Amino acid sequence: MHLAYPAVLSVLLFCTGLYGVLARRNAILVLMSVELMLNAVNLNLVAFDVWLSKAAEETLHSGQALTLFTIAIAAAEIGIGLAIVLAVHRNRGTADIDKLRDTAERHHPDGPDGSGHDGHDTDTPGPTGEAQKAEATA
C-alpha cells in the first residue's frame, strides 16, 4: 500500500476537524472536532511508522507507541472537557460558545439560594447604589 492513501485520508480528516473547530458554536461539537484532528494525527503516525519499518531492519514501532499515548491523552481530555461543558451547561443553560464568552457571574435578583433572600440581614443596612456597583466591578 502506498503512503499517499493514508496521508490523503489524514489530511481530509484534519481539515474536517479544523472546519468543525472554526465554524461550530456548540462546545461538544468543537470537542468532537478536536478528537477528529487527533485521530488524523494518529493515522499519520501509524502510517509513517509502517512505511519506515519496511525500510529499516530493526522495527521499534515508535509511531504506534506514540499513538497509544495520544489516545490515552485524548481520552482524558474528552472526559475533562465533557465534565466542564456539562457543568457550564447546568449553570448557564447553554453550550453555545459565543454566549459563554462572558465569564463574569450575573447578579440574580432572587439571591444566591433562589429563595428571594439575598443572604444579608434585614436589620443591618448593606451597601446600596454606587457602593454595590463599585464592589461588583472590583
Short mmCIF file of N, CA, C and O in Angstrom, two decimals:
data_model
loop_
_atom_site.label_atom_id
_atom_site.label_comp_id
_atom_site.label_asym_id
_atom_site.label_seq_id
_atom_site.Cartn_x
_atom_site.Cartn_y
_atom_site.Cartn_z
N MET A 1 0.85 -1.18 0.00
CA MET A 1 0.00 0.00 0.00
C MET A 1 0.89 1.25 0.00
O MET A 1 1.89 1.32 0.70
N HIS A 2 0.50 2.22 -0.76
CA HIS A 2 1.26 3.46 -0.85
C HIS A 2 1.02 4.32 0.39
O HIS A 2 -0.02 4.25 1.03
N LEU A 3 1.98 5.15 0.68
CA LEU A 3 1.87 6.08 1.80
C LEU A 3 0.88 7.20 1.51
O LEU A 3 0.34 7.82 2.44
N ALA A 4 0.60 7.43 0.24
CA ALA A 4 -0.27 8.55 -0.13
C ALA A 4 -1.72 8.33 0.32
O ALA A 4 -2.39 9.31 0.69
N TYR A 5 -2.21 7.11 0.34
CA TYR A 5 -3.61 6.86 0.70
C TYR A 5 -3.92 7.26 2.14
O TYR A 5 -4.85 8.02 2.38
N PRO A 6 -3.17 6.75 3.13
CA PRO A 6 -3.47 7.20 4.49
C PRO A 6 -3.14 8.67 4.72
O PRO A 6 -3.79 9.34 5.53
N ALA A 7 -2.16 9.20 3.99
CA ALA A 7 -1.82 10.62 4.14
C ALA A 7 -2.95 11.51 3.63
O ALA A 7 -3.30 12.50 4.27
N VAL A 8 -3.54 11.16 2.51
CA VAL A 8 -4.66 11.94 1.97
C VAL A 8 -5.87 11.83 2.89
O VAL A 8 -6.55 12.83 3.18
N LEU A 9 -6.14 10.63 3.39
CA LEU A 9 -7.24 10.45 4.33
C LEU A 9 -7.01 11.25 5.60
O LEU A 9 -7.93 11.87 6.14
N SER A 10 -5.78 11.26 6.07
CA SER A 10 -5.44 12.03 7.26
C SER A 10 -5.63 13.53 7.04
O SER A 10 -6.13 14.24 7.91
N VAL A 11 -5.24 14.01 5.87
CA VAL A 11 -5.43 15.43 5.56
C VAL A 11 -6.92 15.77 5.51
O VAL A 11 -7.35 16.81 6.02
N LEU A 12 -7.72 14.90 4.92
CA LEU A 12 -9.17 15.14 4.86
C LEU A 12 -9.78 15.15 6.26
O LEU A 12 -10.63 16.00 6.57
N LEU A 13 -9.37 14.21 7.10
CA LEU A 13 -9.88 14.18 8.48
C LEU A 13 -9.47 15.43 9.25
O LEU A 13 -10.27 16.02 9.98
N PHE A 14 -8.22 15.83 9.10
CA PHE A 14 -7.73 17.00 9.82
C PHE A 14 -8.44 18.27 9.35
O PHE A 14 -8.81 19.12 10.16
N CYS A 15 -8.64 18.41 8.05
CA CYS A 15 -9.34 19.60 7.53
C CYS A 15 -10.79 19.63 7.97
O CYS A 15 -11.34 20.70 8.28
N THR A 16 -11.43 18.47 8.03
CA THR A 16 -12.80 18.40 8.53
C THR A 16 -12.86 18.81 10.00
O THR A 16 -13.75 19.56 10.41
N GLY A 17 -11.91 18.35 10.78
CA GLY A 17 -11.86 18.74 12.19
C GLY A 17 -11.55 20.21 12.37
O GLY A 17 -12.13 20.88 13.23
N LEU A 18 -10.66 20.74 11.55
CA LEU A 18 -10.33 22.17 11.62
C LEU A 18 -11.54 23.02 11.27
O LEU A 18 -11.81 24.03 11.92
N TYR A 19 -12.28 22.61 10.25
CA TYR A 19 -13.51 23.33 9.90
C TYR A 19 -14.51 23.27 11.06
O TYR A 19 -15.16 24.27 11.36
N GLY A 20 -14.61 22.13 11.70
CA GLY A 20 -15.53 22.00 12.83
C GLY A 20 -15.14 22.89 13.99
O GLY A 20 -16.00 23.46 14.65
N VAL A 21 -13.85 23.02 14.26
CA VAL A 21 -13.40 23.88 15.35
C VAL A 21 -13.68 25.35 15.03
O VAL A 21 -14.10 26.12 15.89
N LEU A 22 -13.45 25.75 13.79
CA LEU A 22 -13.59 27.15 13.42
C LEU A 22 -15.04 27.57 13.18
O LEU A 22 -15.39 28.72 13.40
N ALA A 23 -15.88 26.66 12.71
CA ALA A 23 -17.23 27.04 12.29
C ALA A 23 -18.32 26.73 13.31
O ALA A 23 -19.36 27.37 13.31
N ARG A 24 -18.11 25.78 14.18
CA ARG A 24 -19.17 25.36 15.09
C ARG A 24 -19.23 26.27 16.30
O ARG A 24 -18.23 26.83 16.73
N ARG A 25 -20.41 26.38 16.88
CA ARG A 25 -20.61 27.21 18.06
C ARG A 25 -20.93 26.36 19.29
O ARG A 25 -20.88 26.86 20.40
N ASN A 26 -21.26 25.10 19.11
CA ASN A 26 -21.57 24.23 20.22
C ASN A 26 -20.27 23.63 20.77
O ASN A 26 -19.44 23.12 20.02
N ALA A 27 -20.10 23.68 22.09
CA ALA A 27 -18.85 23.23 22.70
C ALA A 27 -18.62 21.73 22.51
O ALA A 27 -17.48 21.30 22.33
N ILE A 28 -19.66 20.95 22.51
CA ILE A 28 -19.50 19.50 22.33
C ILE A 28 -19.04 19.19 20.91
O ILE A 28 -18.19 18.33 20.69
N LEU A 29 -19.59 19.91 19.93
CA LEU A 29 -19.14 19.70 18.55
C LEU A 29 -17.70 20.15 18.35
O LEU A 29 -16.97 19.55 17.56
N VAL A 30 -17.29 21.16 19.06
CA VAL A 30 -15.89 21.60 18.98
C VAL A 30 -14.98 20.52 19.57
O VAL A 30 -13.92 20.20 19.00
N LEU A 31 -15.38 19.93 20.68
CA LEU A 31 -14.59 18.83 21.26
C LEU A 31 -14.52 17.63 20.32
O LEU A 31 -13.47 16.99 20.19
N MET A 32 -15.62 17.33 19.65
CA MET A 32 -15.61 16.22 18.69
C MET A 32 -14.68 16.54 17.51
O MET A 32 -14.00 15.64 17.00
N SER A 33 -14.64 17.79 17.10
CA SER A 33 -13.76 18.18 16.00
C SER A 33 -12.29 18.08 16.41
O SER A 33 -11.44 17.67 15.61
N VAL A 34 -11.99 18.41 17.65
CA VAL A 34 -10.61 18.27 18.14
C VAL A 34 -10.23 16.79 18.16
O VAL A 34 -9.10 16.42 17.80
N GLU A 35 -11.14 15.93 18.55
CA GLU A 35 -10.88 14.49 18.53
C GLU A 35 -10.63 13.99 17.11
O GLU A 35 -9.78 13.13 16.89
N LEU A 36 -11.37 14.54 16.17
CA LEU A 36 -11.16 14.17 14.76
C LEU A 36 -9.77 14.57 14.29
O LEU A 36 -9.10 13.82 13.58
N MET A 37 -9.32 15.73 14.72
CA MET A 37 -7.98 16.18 14.36
C MET A 37 -6.91 15.28 15.00
O MET A 37 -5.90 14.95 14.37
N LEU A 38 -7.13 14.89 16.25
CA LEU A 38 -6.18 13.98 16.91
C LEU A 38 -6.13 12.62 16.22
O LEU A 38 -5.07 12.00 16.11
N ASN A 39 -7.28 12.14 15.77
CA ASN A 39 -7.30 10.86 15.05
C ASN A 39 -6.59 10.96 13.71
O ASN A 39 -5.98 9.98 13.26
N ALA A 40 -6.64 12.11 13.07
CA ALA A 40 -5.89 12.29 11.82
C ALA A 40 -4.38 12.22 12.09
O ALA A 40 -3.63 11.61 11.33
N VAL A 41 -3.96 12.81 13.19
CA VAL A 41 -2.54 12.74 13.56
C VAL A 41 -2.15 11.30 13.89
O VAL A 41 -1.07 10.83 13.50
N ASN A 42 -3.02 10.58 14.59
CA ASN A 42 -2.74 9.18 14.91
C ASN A 42 -2.61 8.34 13.65
O ASN A 42 -1.74 7.46 13.55
N LEU A 43 -3.46 8.59 12.67
CA LEU A 43 -3.38 7.86 11.41
C LEU A 43 -2.05 8.13 10.72
O LEU A 43 -1.42 7.20 10.18
N ASN A 44 -1.61 9.37 10.74
CA ASN A 44 -0.31 9.70 10.15
C ASN A 44 0.83 9.01 10.89
O ASN A 44 1.77 8.52 10.27
N LEU A 45 0.77 9.01 12.21
CA LEU A 45 1.83 8.36 12.99
C LEU A 45 1.94 6.88 12.65
O LEU A 45 3.05 6.36 12.44
N VAL A 46 0.83 6.18 12.58
CA VAL A 46 0.86 4.75 12.29
C VAL A 46 1.29 4.51 10.85
O VAL A 46 2.08 3.60 10.57
N ALA A 47 0.80 5.32 9.92
CA ALA A 47 1.15 5.12 8.51
C ALA A 47 2.65 5.33 8.29
O ALA A 47 3.29 4.53 7.60
N PHE A 48 3.20 6.38 8.87
CA PHE A 48 4.64 6.61 8.70
C PHE A 48 5.46 5.58 9.45
O PHE A 48 6.56 5.22 9.01
N ASP A 49 4.95 5.07 10.57
CA ASP A 49 5.67 4.02 11.28
C ASP A 49 5.74 2.75 10.45
O ASP A 49 6.80 2.12 10.36
N VAL A 50 4.64 2.38 9.82
CA VAL A 50 4.64 1.18 8.97
C VAL A 50 5.53 1.39 7.75
O VAL A 50 6.28 0.51 7.35
N TRP A 51 5.47 2.58 7.18
CA TRP A 51 6.28 2.87 5.99
C TRP A 51 7.77 2.86 6.31
O TRP A 51 8.58 2.33 5.56
N LEU A 52 8.14 3.43 7.46
CA LEU A 52 9.55 3.46 7.84
C LEU A 52 10.04 2.10 8.33
O LEU A 52 11.22 1.79 8.21
N SER A 53 9.16 1.28 8.88
CA SER A 53 9.59 -0.04 9.36
C SER A 53 9.90 -0.98 8.20
O SER A 53 10.67 -1.91 8.35
N LYS A 54 9.29 -0.73 7.04
CA LYS A 54 9.63 -1.55 5.87
C LYS A 54 11.04 -1.23 5.37
O LYS A 54 11.71 -2.09 4.84
N ALA A 55 11.45 0.02 5.56
CA ALA A 55 12.78 0.42 5.09
C ALA A 55 13.87 0.05 6.09
O ALA A 55 15.00 -0.22 5.69
N ALA A 56 13.56 0.02 7.37
CA ALA A 56 14.57 -0.27 8.39
C ALA A 56 14.59 -1.75 8.71
O ALA A 56 13.60 -2.45 8.58
N GLU A 57 15.74 -2.22 9.13
CA GLU A 57 15.85 -3.64 9.50
C GLU A 57 15.27 -3.89 10.89
O GLU A 57 14.61 -4.88 11.12
N GLU A 58 15.57 -2.99 11.82
CA GLU A 58 15.02 -3.13 13.17
C GLU A 58 13.79 -2.25 13.28
O GLU A 58 13.81 -1.07 12.96
N THR A 59 12.72 -2.83 13.76
CA THR A 59 11.48 -2.06 13.88
C THR A 59 11.22 -1.76 15.35
O THR A 59 11.16 -2.65 16.18
N LEU A 60 11.08 -0.49 15.66
CA LEU A 60 10.82 -0.08 17.04
C LEU A 60 9.34 0.21 17.26
O LEU A 60 8.87 0.21 18.38
N HIS A 61 8.61 0.46 16.20
CA HIS A 61 7.19 0.81 16.27
C HIS A 61 6.96 1.99 17.20
O HIS A 61 6.03 2.01 18.01
N SER A 62 7.80 2.97 17.09
CA SER A 62 7.66 4.15 17.94
C SER A 62 6.43 4.97 17.58
O SER A 62 5.83 5.60 18.44
N GLY A 63 6.02 4.96 16.32
CA GLY A 63 4.82 5.67 15.91
C GLY A 63 3.57 5.08 16.53
O GLY A 63 2.67 5.79 16.95
N GLN A 64 3.53 3.75 16.61
CA GLN A 64 2.38 3.09 17.22
C GLN A 64 2.35 3.30 18.73
O GLN A 64 1.28 3.47 19.32
N ALA A 65 3.52 3.32 19.36
CA ALA A 65 3.57 3.59 20.80
C ALA A 65 3.14 5.02 21.09
O ALA A 65 2.40 5.27 22.06
N LEU A 66 3.59 5.95 20.27
CA LEU A 66 3.18 7.34 20.45
C LEU A 66 1.68 7.50 20.22
O LEU A 66 1.02 8.31 20.88
N THR A 67 1.12 6.73 19.31
CA THR A 67 -0.33 6.75 19.08
C THR A 67 -1.09 6.28 20.30
O THR A 67 -2.14 6.85 20.65
N LEU A 68 -0.58 5.27 20.99
CA LEU A 68 -1.25 4.82 22.22
C LEU A 68 -1.24 5.91 23.29
O LEU A 68 -2.24 6.11 24.00
N PHE A 69 -0.14 6.62 23.42
CA PHE A 69 -0.09 7.73 24.38
C PHE A 69 -1.06 8.84 23.97
O PHE A 69 -1.72 9.44 24.81
N THR A 70 -1.15 9.11 22.67
CA THR A 70 -2.05 10.14 22.20
C THR A 70 -3.51 9.76 22.45
O THR A 70 -4.32 10.60 22.83
N ILE A 71 -3.83 8.50 22.28
CA ILE A 71 -5.19 8.03 22.55
C ILE A 71 -5.52 8.17 24.04
O ILE A 71 -6.62 8.58 24.42
N ALA A 72 -4.56 7.84 24.90
CA ALA A 72 -4.79 7.98 26.34
C ALA A 72 -4.98 9.44 26.74
O ALA A 72 -5.88 9.77 27.54
N ILE A 73 -4.18 10.32 26.18
CA ILE A 73 -4.32 11.75 26.49
C ILE A 73 -5.64 12.28 25.93
O ILE A 73 -6.31 13.08 26.58
N ALA A 74 -6.04 11.82 24.75
CA ALA A 74 -7.30 12.27 24.16
C ALA A 74 -8.49 11.80 24.99
O ALA A 74 -9.48 12.53 25.13
N ALA A 75 -8.40 10.60 25.55
CA ALA A 75 -9.50 10.10 26.39
C ALA A 75 -9.62 10.94 27.67
O ALA A 75 -10.73 11.28 28.09
N ALA A 76 -8.50 11.29 28.25
CA ALA A 76 -8.53 12.14 29.44
C ALA A 76 -9.05 13.53 29.09
O ALA A 76 -9.84 14.13 29.83
N GLU A 77 -8.63 14.05 27.94
CA GLU A 77 -9.07 15.38 27.51
C GLU A 77 -10.56 15.42 27.27
O GLU A 77 -11.25 16.37 27.66
N ILE A 78 -11.10 14.40 26.64
CA ILE A 78 -12.53 14.42 26.36
C ILE A 78 -13.34 14.22 27.63
O ILE A 78 -14.42 14.79 27.79
N GLY A 79 -12.82 13.46 28.58
CA GLY A 79 -13.51 13.29 29.85
C GLY A 79 -13.58 14.59 30.63
O GLY A 79 -14.65 14.98 31.14
N ILE A 80 -12.46 15.29 30.73
CA ILE A 80 -12.43 16.56 31.45
C ILE A 80 -13.22 17.62 30.69
O ILE A 80 -13.97 18.41 31.27
N GLY A 81 -13.08 17.63 29.36
CA GLY A 81 -13.82 18.61 28.55
C GLY A 81 -15.31 18.44 28.66
O GLY A 81 -16.05 19.42 28.80
N LEU A 82 -15.80 17.22 28.63
CA LEU A 82 -17.25 16.99 28.76
C LEU A 82 -17.73 17.34 30.16
O LEU A 82 -18.85 17.85 30.32
N ALA A 83 -16.92 17.08 31.17
CA ALA A 83 -17.31 17.46 32.53
C ALA A 83 -17.43 18.98 32.65
O ALA A 83 -18.39 19.48 33.27
N ILE A 84 -16.51 19.71 32.06
CA ILE A 84 -16.58 21.17 32.09
C ILE A 84 -17.79 21.66 31.31
O ILE A 84 -18.52 22.55 31.77
N VAL A 85 -18.04 21.09 30.14
CA VAL A 85 -19.18 21.53 29.33
C VAL A 85 -20.49 21.24 30.06
O VAL A 85 -21.40 22.08 30.08
N LEU A 86 -20.61 20.09 30.70
CA LEU A 86 -21.84 19.78 31.45
C LEU A 86 -22.02 20.70 32.64
O LEU A 86 -23.14 21.14 32.93
N ALA A 87 -20.95 21.03 33.34
CA ALA A 87 -21.05 21.95 34.47
C ALA A 87 -21.46 23.34 34.01
O ALA A 87 -22.30 24.00 34.64
N VAL A 88 -20.89 23.80 32.91
CA VAL A 88 -21.26 25.12 32.38
C VAL A 88 -22.70 25.10 31.88
O VAL A 88 -23.45 26.06 32.09
N HIS A 89 -23.12 24.00 31.26
CA HIS A 89 -24.49 23.91 30.77
C HIS A 89 -25.49 23.92 31.92
O HIS A 89 -26.57 24.51 31.81
N ARG A 90 -25.15 23.28 33.03
CA ARG A 90 -26.04 23.31 34.20
C ARG A 90 -26.16 24.72 34.77
O ARG A 90 -27.22 25.14 35.20
N ASN A 91 -25.04 25.45 34.81
CA ASN A 91 -25.05 26.79 35.39
C ASN A 91 -25.64 27.83 34.46
O ASN A 91 -26.38 28.71 34.91
N ARG A 92 -25.30 27.78 33.19
CA ARG A 92 -25.70 28.83 32.25
C ARG A 92 -26.90 28.45 31.39
O ARG A 92 -27.53 29.30 30.80
N GLY A 93 -27.15 27.15 31.23
CA GLY A 93 -28.28 26.72 30.42
C GLY A 93 -28.00 26.64 28.93
O GLY A 93 -28.91 26.42 28.15
N THR A 94 -26.76 26.81 28.52
CA THR A 94 -26.41 26.73 27.11
C THR A 94 -24.98 26.23 26.96
O THR A 94 -24.16 26.38 27.86
N ALA A 95 -24.72 25.61 25.80
CA ALA A 95 -23.36 25.19 25.47
C ALA A 95 -22.85 25.96 24.27
O ALA A 95 -21.87 25.58 23.65
N ASP A 96 -23.51 27.09 23.96
CA ASP A 96 -23.11 27.94 22.85
C ASP A 96 -21.87 28.74 23.25
O ASP A 96 -21.87 29.45 24.25
N ILE A 97 -20.81 28.62 22.47
CA ILE A 97 -19.53 29.23 22.83
C ILE A 97 -19.62 30.76 22.83
O ILE A 97 -19.03 31.41 23.68
N ASP A 98 -20.35 31.33 21.88
CA ASP A 98 -20.46 32.79 21.82
C ASP A 98 -21.15 33.36 23.06
O ASP A 98 -20.81 34.44 23.52
N LYS A 99 -22.11 32.64 23.61
CA LYS A 99 -22.81 33.12 24.79
C LYS A 99 -22.01 32.88 26.07
O LYS A 99 -22.30 33.46 27.10
N LEU A 100 -21.00 32.02 26.01
CA LEU A 100 -20.21 31.69 27.19
C LEU A 100 -18.95 32.54 27.32
O LEU A 100 -18.18 32.36 28.25
N ARG A 101 -18.74 33.47 26.41
CA ARG A 101 -17.51 34.27 26.47
C ARG A 101 -17.49 35.18 27.68
O ARG A 101 -16.44 35.49 28.22
N ASP A 102 -18.64 35.64 28.11
CA ASP A 102 -18.71 36.47 29.30
C ASP A 102 -18.70 35.54 30.51
O ASP A 102 -19.68 34.88 30.81
N THR A 103 -17.57 35.47 31.20
CA THR A 103 -17.45 34.53 32.31
C THR A 103 -17.78 35.17 33.65
O THR A 103 -17.72 34.50 34.68
N ALA A 104 -18.12 36.45 33.66
CA ALA A 104 -18.48 37.10 34.92
C ALA A 104 -19.83 36.57 35.39
O ALA A 104 -20.72 36.30 34.59
N GLU A 105 -19.97 36.45 36.69
CA GLU A 105 -21.24 35.99 37.24
C GLU A 105 -22.26 37.10 37.15
O GLU A 105 -21.97 38.26 37.36
N ARG A 106 -23.46 36.70 36.84
CA ARG A 106 -24.54 37.67 36.77
C ARG A 106 -25.18 37.83 38.14
O ARG A 106 -25.22 36.91 38.93
N HIS A 107 -25.71 39.01 38.39
CA HIS A 107 -26.41 39.26 39.65
C HIS A 107 -27.84 38.77 39.49
O HIS A 107 -28.58 39.23 38.63
N HIS A 108 -28.23 37.81 40.33
CA HIS A 108 -29.59 37.28 40.29
C HIS A 108 -30.44 38.01 41.31
O HIS A 108 -30.06 38.12 42.47
N PRO A 109 -31.62 38.50 40.93
CA PRO A 109 -32.46 39.21 41.89
C PRO A 109 -33.01 38.28 42.96
O PRO A 109 -33.42 38.73 44.02
N ASP A 110 -32.99 36.97 42.70
CA ASP A 110 -33.52 36.03 43.68
C ASP A 110 -32.59 35.88 44.87
O ASP A 110 -33.02 35.50 45.94
N GLY A 111 -31.33 36.12 44.68
CA GLY A 111 -30.35 35.85 45.71
C GLY A 111 -29.60 34.58 45.36
O GLY A 111 -29.95 33.87 44.43
N PRO A 112 -28.57 34.26 46.13
CA PRO A 112 -27.74 33.11 45.78
C PRO A 112 -28.43 31.77 45.97
O PRO A 112 -28.12 30.81 45.30
N ASP A 113 -29.41 31.70 46.89
CA ASP A 113 -30.05 30.41 47.14
C ASP A 113 -31.36 30.25 46.40
O ASP A 113 -32.00 29.20 46.50
N GLY A 114 -31.79 31.26 45.65
CA GLY A 114 -33.01 31.15 44.86
C GLY A 114 -34.28 31.36 45.65
O GLY A 114 -35.37 31.21 45.14
N SER A 115 -34.17 31.73 46.93
CA SER A 115 -35.36 31.87 47.76
C SER A 115 -35.88 33.29 47.80
O SER A 115 -36.86 33.57 48.48
N GLY A 116 -35.24 34.22 47.15
CA GLY A 116 -35.64 35.61 47.19
C GLY A 116 -34.91 36.36 48.28
O GLY A 116 -34.96 37.57 48.36
N HIS A 117 -34.22 35.66 49.14
CA HIS A 117 -33.44 36.27 50.21
C HIS A 117 -32.01 36.33 49.76
O HIS A 117 -31.45 35.35 49.29
N ASP A 118 -31.37 37.51 49.87
CA ASP A 118 -30.02 37.66 49.35
C ASP A 118 -28.93 37.28 50.33
O ASP A 118 -27.76 37.45 50.05
N GLY A 119 -29.27 36.76 51.49
CA GLY A 119 -28.26 36.31 52.43
C GLY A 119 -27.86 37.36 53.43
O GLY A 119 -27.10 37.07 54.35
N HIS A 120 -28.32 38.61 53.31
CA HIS A 120 -27.99 39.68 54.24
C HIS A 120 -29.11 39.81 55.26
O HIS A 120 -30.28 39.57 54.98
N ASP A 121 -28.75 40.23 56.46
CA ASP A 121 -29.76 40.51 57.47
C ASP A 121 -30.53 41.75 57.06
O ASP A 121 -29.97 42.71 56.53
N THR A 122 -31.82 41.76 57.37
CA THR A 122 -32.62 42.93 57.01
C THR A 122 -32.44 44.03 58.04
O THR A 122 -32.75 45.18 57.76
N ASP A 123 -31.93 43.70 59.24
CA ASP A 123 -31.75 44.72 60.27
C ASP A 123 -30.54 45.58 59.99
O ASP A 123 -30.54 46.77 60.27
N THR A 124 -29.48 44.99 59.42
CA THR A 124 -28.26 45.76 59.17
C THR A 124 -28.28 46.25 57.73
O THR A 124 -28.49 45.46 56.80
N PRO A 125 -28.10 47.53 57.54
CA PRO A 125 -28.12 48.04 56.16
C PRO A 125 -26.88 47.61 55.42
O PRO A 125 -25.78 47.64 55.95
N GLY A 126 -27.04 47.20 54.18
CA GLY A 126 -25.92 46.78 53.34
C GLY A 126 -25.54 47.89 52.40
O GLY A 126 -26.15 48.96 52.40
N PRO A 127 -24.55 47.67 51.58
CA PRO A 127 -24.15 48.70 50.61
C PRO A 127 -25.24 48.89 49.57
O PRO A 127 -25.89 47.94 49.15
N THR A 128 -25.46 50.12 49.20
CA THR A 128 -26.51 50.40 48.23
C THR A 128 -25.96 51.24 47.10
O THR A 128 -24.96 51.92 47.23
N GLY A 129 -26.65 51.21 46.01
CA GLY A 129 -26.38 52.08 44.87
C GLY A 129 -24.97 52.00 44.35
O GLY A 129 -24.54 50.99 43.81
N GLU A 130 -24.24 53.11 44.46
CA GLU A 130 -22.89 53.23 43.91
C GLU A 130 -21.92 52.27 44.59
O GLU A 130 -21.00 51.79 43.95
N ALA A 131 -22.13 52.00 45.87
CA ALA A 131 -21.22 51.08 46.58
C ALA A 131 -21.35 49.67 46.01
O ALA A 131 -20.35 48.96 45.89
N GLN A 132 -22.56 49.25 45.66
CA GLN A 132 -22.74 47.92 45.05
C GLN A 132 -22.10 47.86 43.68
O GLN A 132 -21.50 46.86 43.30
N LYS A 133 -22.23 48.94 42.89
CA LYS A 133 -21.63 48.95 41.57
C LYS A 133 -20.10 48.91 41.65
O LYS A 133 -19.43 48.23 40.89
N ALA A 134 -19.55 49.64 42.60
CA ALA A 134 -18.10 49.65 42.77
C ALA A 134 -17.60 48.30 43.24
O ALA A 134 -16.55 47.82 42.84
N GLU A 135 -18.38 47.67 44.12
CA GLU A 135 -18.00 46.35 44.62
C GLU A 135 -18.09 45.31 43.51
O GLU A 135 -17.26 44.40 43.42
N ALA A 136 -19.08 45.44 42.63
CA ALA A 136 -19.25 44.48 41.54
C ALA A 136 -18.13 44.60 40.51
O ALA A 136 -17.72 43.62 39.91
N THR A 137 -17.63 45.83 40.29
CA THR A 137 -16.58 45.99 39.29
C THR A 137 -15.20 45.71 39.84
O THR A 137 -14.26 45.52 39.09
N ALA A 138 -15.04 45.68 41.17
CA ALA A 138 -13.74 45.45 41.78
C ALA A 138 -13.33 44.01 41.71
O ALA A 138 -13.99 43.12 41.43
#
